[in-house]
PDB file of C-alpha atoms in Angstrom:
ATOM      1  CA  UNK S   1       0.000   0.000   0.000  1.00 37.00           C
ATOM      2  CA  UNK S   2       1.452   3.418  -0.858  1.00 41.00           C
ATOM      3  CA  UNK S   3       2.601   5.591   2.012  1.00 42.00           C
ATOM      4  CA  UNK S   4      -0.089   8.191   1.333  1.00 41.00           C
ATOM      5  CA  UNK S   5      -2.881   5.579   1.390  1.00 44.00           C
ATOM      6  CA  UNK S   6      -3.527   6.268   5.068  1.00 43.00           C
ATOM      7  CA  UNK S   7      -4.750   9.728   5.973  1.00 43.00           C
ATOM      8  CA  UNK S   8      -2.108  12.055   7.320  1.00 44.00           C
ATOM      9  CA  UNK S   9      -2.626  14.405  10.196  1.00 42.00           C
ATOM     10  CA  UNK S  10      -4.886  17.282   9.188  1.00 39.00           C
ATOM     11  CA  UNK S  11      -3.243  20.698   9.067  1.00 37.00           C
ATOM     12  CA  UNK S  12      -3.974  22.872  12.116  1.00 39.00           C
ATOM     13  CA  UNK S  13      -7.392  24.480  11.978  1.00 35.00           C
ATOM     14  CA  UNK S  14      -8.735  22.097   9.349  1.00 31.00           C
ATOM     15  CA  UNK S  15     -11.169  19.368  10.361  1.00 41.00           C
ATOM     16  CA  UNK S  16     -10.779  15.898   8.993  1.00 45.00           C
ATOM     17  CA  UNK S  17     -13.525  14.432   6.847  1.00 45.00           C
ATOM     18  CA  UNK S  18     -16.236  12.787   8.951  1.00 56.00           C
ATOM     19  CA  UNK S  19     -15.859   9.014   8.795  1.00 66.00           C
ATOM     20  CA  UNK S  20     -18.481   7.193  10.814  1.00 78.00           C
ATOM     21  CA  UNK S  21     -17.273   3.665  10.097  1.00 79.00           C
ATOM     22  CA  UNK S  22     -15.762   3.363  13.562  1.00 82.00           C
ATOM     23  CA  UNK S  23     -18.911   4.654  15.236  1.00 84.00           C
ATOM     24  CA  UNK S  24     -21.143   2.175  13.383  1.00 85.00           C
ATOM     25  CA  UNK S  25     -18.690  -0.640  14.089  1.00 82.00           C
ATOM     26  CA  UNK S  26     -18.265   0.425  17.713  1.00 84.00           C
ATOM     27  CA  UNK S  27     -22.031   0.517  18.269  1.00 86.00           C
ATOM     28  CA  UNK S  28     -22.389  -2.971  16.803  1.00 83.00           C
ATOM     29  CA  UNK S  29     -19.489  -4.103  18.986  1.00 85.00           C
ATOM     30  CA  UNK S  30     -21.118  -2.569  22.079  1.00 88.00           C
ATOM     31  CA  UNK S  31     -24.394  -4.338  21.322  1.00 85.00           C
ATOM     32  CA  UNK S  32     -22.509  -7.618  20.918  1.00 83.00           C
ATOM     33  CA  UNK S  33     -20.706  -7.076  24.222  1.00 85.00           C
ATOM     34  CA  UNK S  34     -24.021  -6.490  25.980  1.00 82.00           C
ATOM     35  CA  UNK S  35     -25.461  -9.685  24.517  1.00 79.00           C
ATOM     36  CA  UNK S  36     -22.336 -11.663  25.313  1.00 75.00           C
ATOM     37  CA  UNK S  37     -22.271 -10.342  28.869  1.00 74.00           C
ATOM     38  CA  UNK S  38     -25.361 -12.379  29.692  1.00 61.00           C
ATOM     39  CA  UNK S  39     -25.687 -12.685  33.441  1.00 62.00           C
ATOM     40  CA  UNK S  40     -23.132 -10.657  35.273  1.00 68.00           C
ATOM     41  CA  UNK S  41     -21.889 -11.053  38.828  1.00 70.00           C
ATOM     42  CA  UNK S  42     -22.820  -9.204  41.997  1.00 70.00           C
ATOM     43  CA  UNK S  43     -22.392  -5.710  40.493  1.00 73.00           C
ATOM     44  CA  UNK S  44     -23.967  -6.042  37.029  1.00 78.00           C
ATOM     45  CA  UNK S  45     -24.172  -2.318  36.247  1.00 85.00           C
ATOM     46  CA  UNK S  46     -20.557  -1.624  37.133  1.00 87.00           C
ATOM     47  CA  UNK S  47     -19.364  -4.778  35.417  1.00 87.00           C
ATOM     48  CA  UNK S  48     -21.280  -3.937  32.235  1.00 89.00           C
ATOM     49  CA  UNK S  49     -19.911  -0.383  32.185  1.00 91.00           C
ATOM     50  CA  UNK S  50     -16.337  -1.638  32.662  1.00 90.00           C
ATOM     51  CA  UNK S  51     -16.825  -4.396  30.077  1.00 89.00           C
ATOM     52  CA  UNK S  52     -18.232  -1.992  27.466  1.00 92.00           C
ATOM     53  CA  UNK S  53     -15.537   0.641  27.914  1.00 93.00           C
ATOM     54  CA  UNK S  54     -12.610  -1.767  28.193  1.00 92.00           C
ATOM     55  CA  UNK S  55     -13.744  -3.744  25.144  1.00 91.00           C
ATOM     56  CA  UNK S  56     -14.056  -0.485  23.199  1.00 91.00           C
ATOM     57  CA  UNK S  57     -10.509   0.491  24.176  1.00 93.00           C
ATOM     58  CA  UNK S  58      -9.085  -2.930  23.284  1.00 92.00           C
ATOM     59  CA  UNK S  59     -10.783  -2.967  19.870  1.00 90.00           C
ATOM     60  CA  UNK S  60      -9.704   0.634  19.262  1.00 93.00           C
ATOM     61  CA  UNK S  61      -6.096  -0.321  20.011  1.00 92.00           C
ATOM     62  CA  UNK S  62      -6.370  -3.375  17.759  1.00 89.00           C
ATOM     63  CA  UNK S  63      -7.703  -1.230  14.901  1.00 88.00           C
ATOM     64  CA  UNK S  64      -4.985   1.388  15.341  1.00 90.00           C
ATOM     65  CA  UNK S  65      -2.317  -1.317  15.434  1.00 88.00           C
ATOM     66  CA  UNK S  66      -3.675  -3.112  12.370  1.00 86.00           C
ATOM     67  CA  UNK S  67      -4.000   0.095  10.344  1.00 84.00           C
ATOM     68  CA  UNK S  68      -0.510   1.254  11.270  1.00 85.00           C
ATOM     69  CA  UNK S  69       1.276  -2.023  10.764  1.00 81.00           C
ATOM     70  CA  UNK S  70      -0.917  -3.439   8.039  1.00 74.00           C
ATOM     71  CA  UNK S  71      -0.282  -0.484   5.775  1.00 67.00           C
ATOM     72  CA  UNK S  72       2.968   0.949   7.094  1.00 60.00           C
ATOM     73  CA  UNK S  73       5.062  -2.066   8.008  1.00 61.00           C
ATOM     74  CA  UNK S  74       7.617  -1.160   5.347  1.00 57.00           C
ATOM     75  CA  UNK S  75       7.419   2.582   5.943  1.00 67.00           C
ATOM     76  CA  UNK S  76       8.629   4.648   8.848  1.00 74.00           C
ATOM     77  CA  UNK S  77       6.109   5.273  11.600  1.00 79.00           C
ATOM     78  CA  UNK S  78       6.059   8.760  13.059  1.00 83.00           C
ATOM     79  CA  UNK S  79       4.250  10.120  16.111  1.00 87.00           C
ATOM     80  CA  UNK S  80       2.024  12.380  13.973  1.00 88.00           C
ATOM     81  CA  UNK S  81       0.930   9.361  11.922  1.00 84.00           C
ATOM     82  CA  UNK S  82       0.304   7.285  15.049  1.00 86.00           C
ATOM     83  CA  UNK S  83      -1.717  10.115  16.650  1.00 91.00           C
ATOM     84  CA  UNK S  84      -3.690  10.585  13.444  1.00 89.00           C
ATOM     85  CA  UNK S  85      -4.601   6.896  13.267  1.00 88.00           C
ATOM     86  CA  UNK S  86      -5.493   6.799  16.956  1.00 92.00           C
ATOM     87  CA  UNK S  87      -7.741   9.837  16.491  1.00 93.00           C
ATOM     88  CA  UNK S  88      -9.342   8.395  13.362  1.00 90.00           C
ATOM     89  CA  UNK S  89     -10.259   5.145  15.144  1.00 90.00           C
ATOM     90  CA  UNK S  90     -11.490   6.933  18.304  1.00 92.00           C
ATOM     91  CA  UNK S  91     -15.201   6.560  17.391  1.00 91.00           C
ATOM     92  CA  UNK S  92     -14.907   2.865  18.264  1.00 91.00           C
ATOM     93  CA  UNK S  93     -14.369   3.892  21.895  1.00 93.00           C
ATOM     94  CA  UNK S  94     -16.874   6.734  21.727  1.00 92.00           C
ATOM     95  CA  UNK S  95     -19.625   4.396  20.542  1.00 92.00           C
ATOM     96  CA  UNK S  96     -19.288   2.368  23.763  1.00 93.00           C
ATOM     97  CA  UNK S  97     -19.920   5.420  25.952  1.00 96.00           C
ATOM     98  CA  UNK S  98     -23.723   5.867  25.459  1.00 96.00           C
ATOM     99  CA  UNK S  99     -24.603   2.234  26.345  1.00 95.00           C
ATOM    100  CA  UNK S 100     -22.156   2.406  29.275  1.00 95.00           C
ATOM    101  CA  UNK S 101     -23.817   5.608  30.494  1.00 96.00           C
ATOM    102  CA  UNK S 102     -27.238   3.962  30.064  1.00 95.00           C
ATOM    103  CA  UNK S 103     -26.081   1.063  32.245  1.00 93.00           C
ATOM    104  CA  UNK S 104     -24.614   3.447  34.806  1.00 94.00           C
ATOM    105  CA  UNK S 105     -27.789   5.538  35.174  1.00 94.00           C
ATOM    106  CA  UNK S 106     -30.185   2.584  35.010  1.00 91.00           C
ATOM    107  CA  UNK S 107     -30.856   2.751  38.778  1.00 89.00           C
ATOM    108  CA  UNK S 108     -32.675   6.026  38.121  1.00 93.00           C
ATOM    109  CA  UNK S 109     -35.208   4.004  36.139  1.00 92.00           C
ATOM    110  CA  UNK S 110     -35.509   1.268  38.765  1.00 91.00           C
ATOM    111  CA  UNK S 111     -34.222  -1.408  36.389  1.00 89.00           C
ATOM    112  CA  UNK S 112     -33.056  -4.810  37.540  1.00 86.00           C
ATOM    113  CA  UNK S 113     -30.083  -6.624  35.991  1.00 84.00           C
ATOM    114  CA  UNK S 114     -31.986  -7.760  32.878  1.00 85.00           C
ATOM    115  CA  UNK S 115     -33.464  -4.289  32.426  1.00 89.00           C
ATOM    116  CA  UNK S 116     -29.959  -2.815  32.553  1.00 89.00           C
ATOM    117  CA  UNK S 117     -28.811  -5.162  29.803  1.00 87.00           C
ATOM    118  CA  UNK S 118     -31.831  -4.410  27.607  1.00 89.00           C
ATOM    119  CA  UNK S 119     -31.452  -0.647  28.095  1.00 93.00           C
ATOM    120  CA  UNK S 120     -27.750  -0.757  27.172  1.00 92.00           C
ATOM    121  CA  UNK S 121     -28.539  -2.930  24.156  1.00 90.00           C
ATOM    122  CA  UNK S 122     -31.289  -0.558  22.994  1.00 93.00           C
ATOM    123  CA  UNK S 123     -28.979   2.454  23.306  1.00 95.00           C
ATOM    124  CA  UNK S 124     -26.207   0.649  21.377  1.00 93.00           C
ATOM    125  CA  UNK S 125     -28.617  -0.286  18.580  1.00 92.00           C
ATOM    126  CA  UNK S 126     -30.031   3.230  18.348  1.00 94.00           C
ATOM    127  CA  UNK S 127     -26.442   4.457  18.031  1.00 93.00           C
ATOM    128  CA  UNK S 128     -25.666   1.922  15.341  1.00 91.00           C
ATOM    129  CA  UNK S 129     -28.676   2.858  13.199  1.00 94.00           C
ATOM    130  CA  UNK S 130     -28.183   6.558  13.881  1.00 92.00           C
ATOM    131  CA  UNK S 131     -24.490   6.574  12.940  1.00 90.00           C
ATOM    132  CA  UNK S 132     -25.124   4.561   9.769  1.00 91.00           C
ATOM    133  CA  UNK S 133     -27.888   6.925   8.690  1.00 93.00           C
ATOM    134  CA  UNK S 134     -25.786   9.986   9.526  1.00 91.00           C
ATOM    135  CA  UNK S 135     -22.836   8.537   7.590  1.00 89.00           C
ATOM    136  CA  UNK S 136     -25.025   8.029   4.537  1.00 91.00           C
ATOM    137  CA  UNK S 137     -26.431  11.542   4.867  1.00 92.00           C
ATOM    138  CA  UNK S 138     -22.997  13.157   5.236  1.00 90.00           C
ATOM    139  CA  UNK S 139     -21.771  11.185   2.225  1.00 90.00           C
ATOM    140  CA  UNK S 140     -24.507  12.835   0.152  1.00 92.00           C
ATOM    141  CA  UNK S 141     -26.601   9.694  -0.252  1.00 93.00           C
ATOM    142  CA  UNK S 142     -30.161   9.916  -1.468  1.00 95.00           C
ATOM    143  CA  UNK S 143     -32.972   9.511   1.067  1.00 95.00           C
ATOM    144  CA  UNK S 144     -33.555   6.035  -0.289  1.00 96.00           C
ATOM    145  CA  UNK S 145     -29.930   5.049   0.330  1.00 94.00           C
ATOM    146  CA  UNK S 146     -30.024   6.651   3.793  1.00 94.00           C
ATOM    147  CA  UNK S 147     -33.105   4.579   4.627  1.00 95.00           C
ATOM    148  CA  UNK S 148     -31.393   1.487   3.247  1.00 95.00           C
ATOM    149  CA  UNK S 149     -28.309   2.107   5.417  1.00 92.00           C
ATOM    150  CA  UNK S 150     -30.525   2.533   8.469  1.00 93.00           C
ATOM    151  CA  UNK S 151     -32.594  -0.540   7.596  1.00 95.00           C
ATOM    152  CA  UNK S 152     -29.553  -2.755   7.086  1.00 94.00           C
ATOM    153  CA  UNK S 153     -28.120  -1.667  10.417  1.00 92.00           C
ATOM    154  CA  UNK S 154     -31.494  -2.170  12.087  1.00 93.00           C
ATOM    155  CA  UNK S 155     -31.533  -5.693  10.633  1.00 94.00           C
ATOM    156  CA  UNK S 156     -28.035  -6.362  12.002  1.00 91.00           C
ATOM    157  CA  UNK S 157     -29.154  -5.019  15.368  1.00 88.00           C
ATOM    158  CA  UNK S 158     -32.242  -7.224  15.352  1.00 90.00           C
ATOM    159  CA  UNK S 159     -30.004 -10.228  14.660  1.00 90.00           C
ATOM    160  CA  UNK S 160     -28.116  -9.330  17.826  1.00 85.00           C
ATOM    161  CA  UNK S 161     -31.400  -9.054  19.749  1.00 85.00           C
ATOM    162  CA  UNK S 162     -32.460 -12.475  18.431  1.00 88.00           C
ATOM    163  CA  UNK S 163     -29.118 -13.856  19.563  1.00 81.00           C
ATOM    164  CA  UNK S 164     -29.698 -12.398  23.025  1.00 76.00           C
ATOM    165  CA  UNK S 165     -33.168 -13.923  23.241  1.00 80.00           C
ATOM    166  CA  UNK S 166     -31.851 -17.283  22.042  1.00 82.00           C
ATOM    167  CA  UNK S 167     -29.019 -17.240  24.588  1.00 73.00           C
ATOM    168  CA  UNK S 168     -31.405 -16.504  27.456  1.00 68.00           C
ATOM    169  CA  UNK S 169     -33.503 -19.627  26.848  1.00 50.00           C
TER     170      UNK S 169
END
């Protein structure tokens, strides 16, 4: 892959192009983590929050590593390039925050452990569909394509919900 294939650090004062791939992926990852968490131990809210955030950080680091070394293994790595890649993949972590916050504030709604899991899952899926639709919109897609992007991500989210229901029985 050519050295300029990965985005370089944006010049000061100029925003980088919005890429929502990480946010869509991170939301899907967060939903999967919630489903995979199943029954948690004695502190389910805290454990779910820690699990969501730590999984987001680990996957973010894995993506940064794979982008840097997958494309730049033969080229020299510099701190600006590393920072740029880390910043570009940051939405993977950010997508884990809303479901983690939902789990953390679930006592305000009087939810038990299963309610916490369902609330976090719902928030993750809303994020996934929302980010996909926003990405399509920002890319200049037609309304039909925006709806298709949202529908496909809703379908993927519903598959995760079906997996959760299947794992509970």
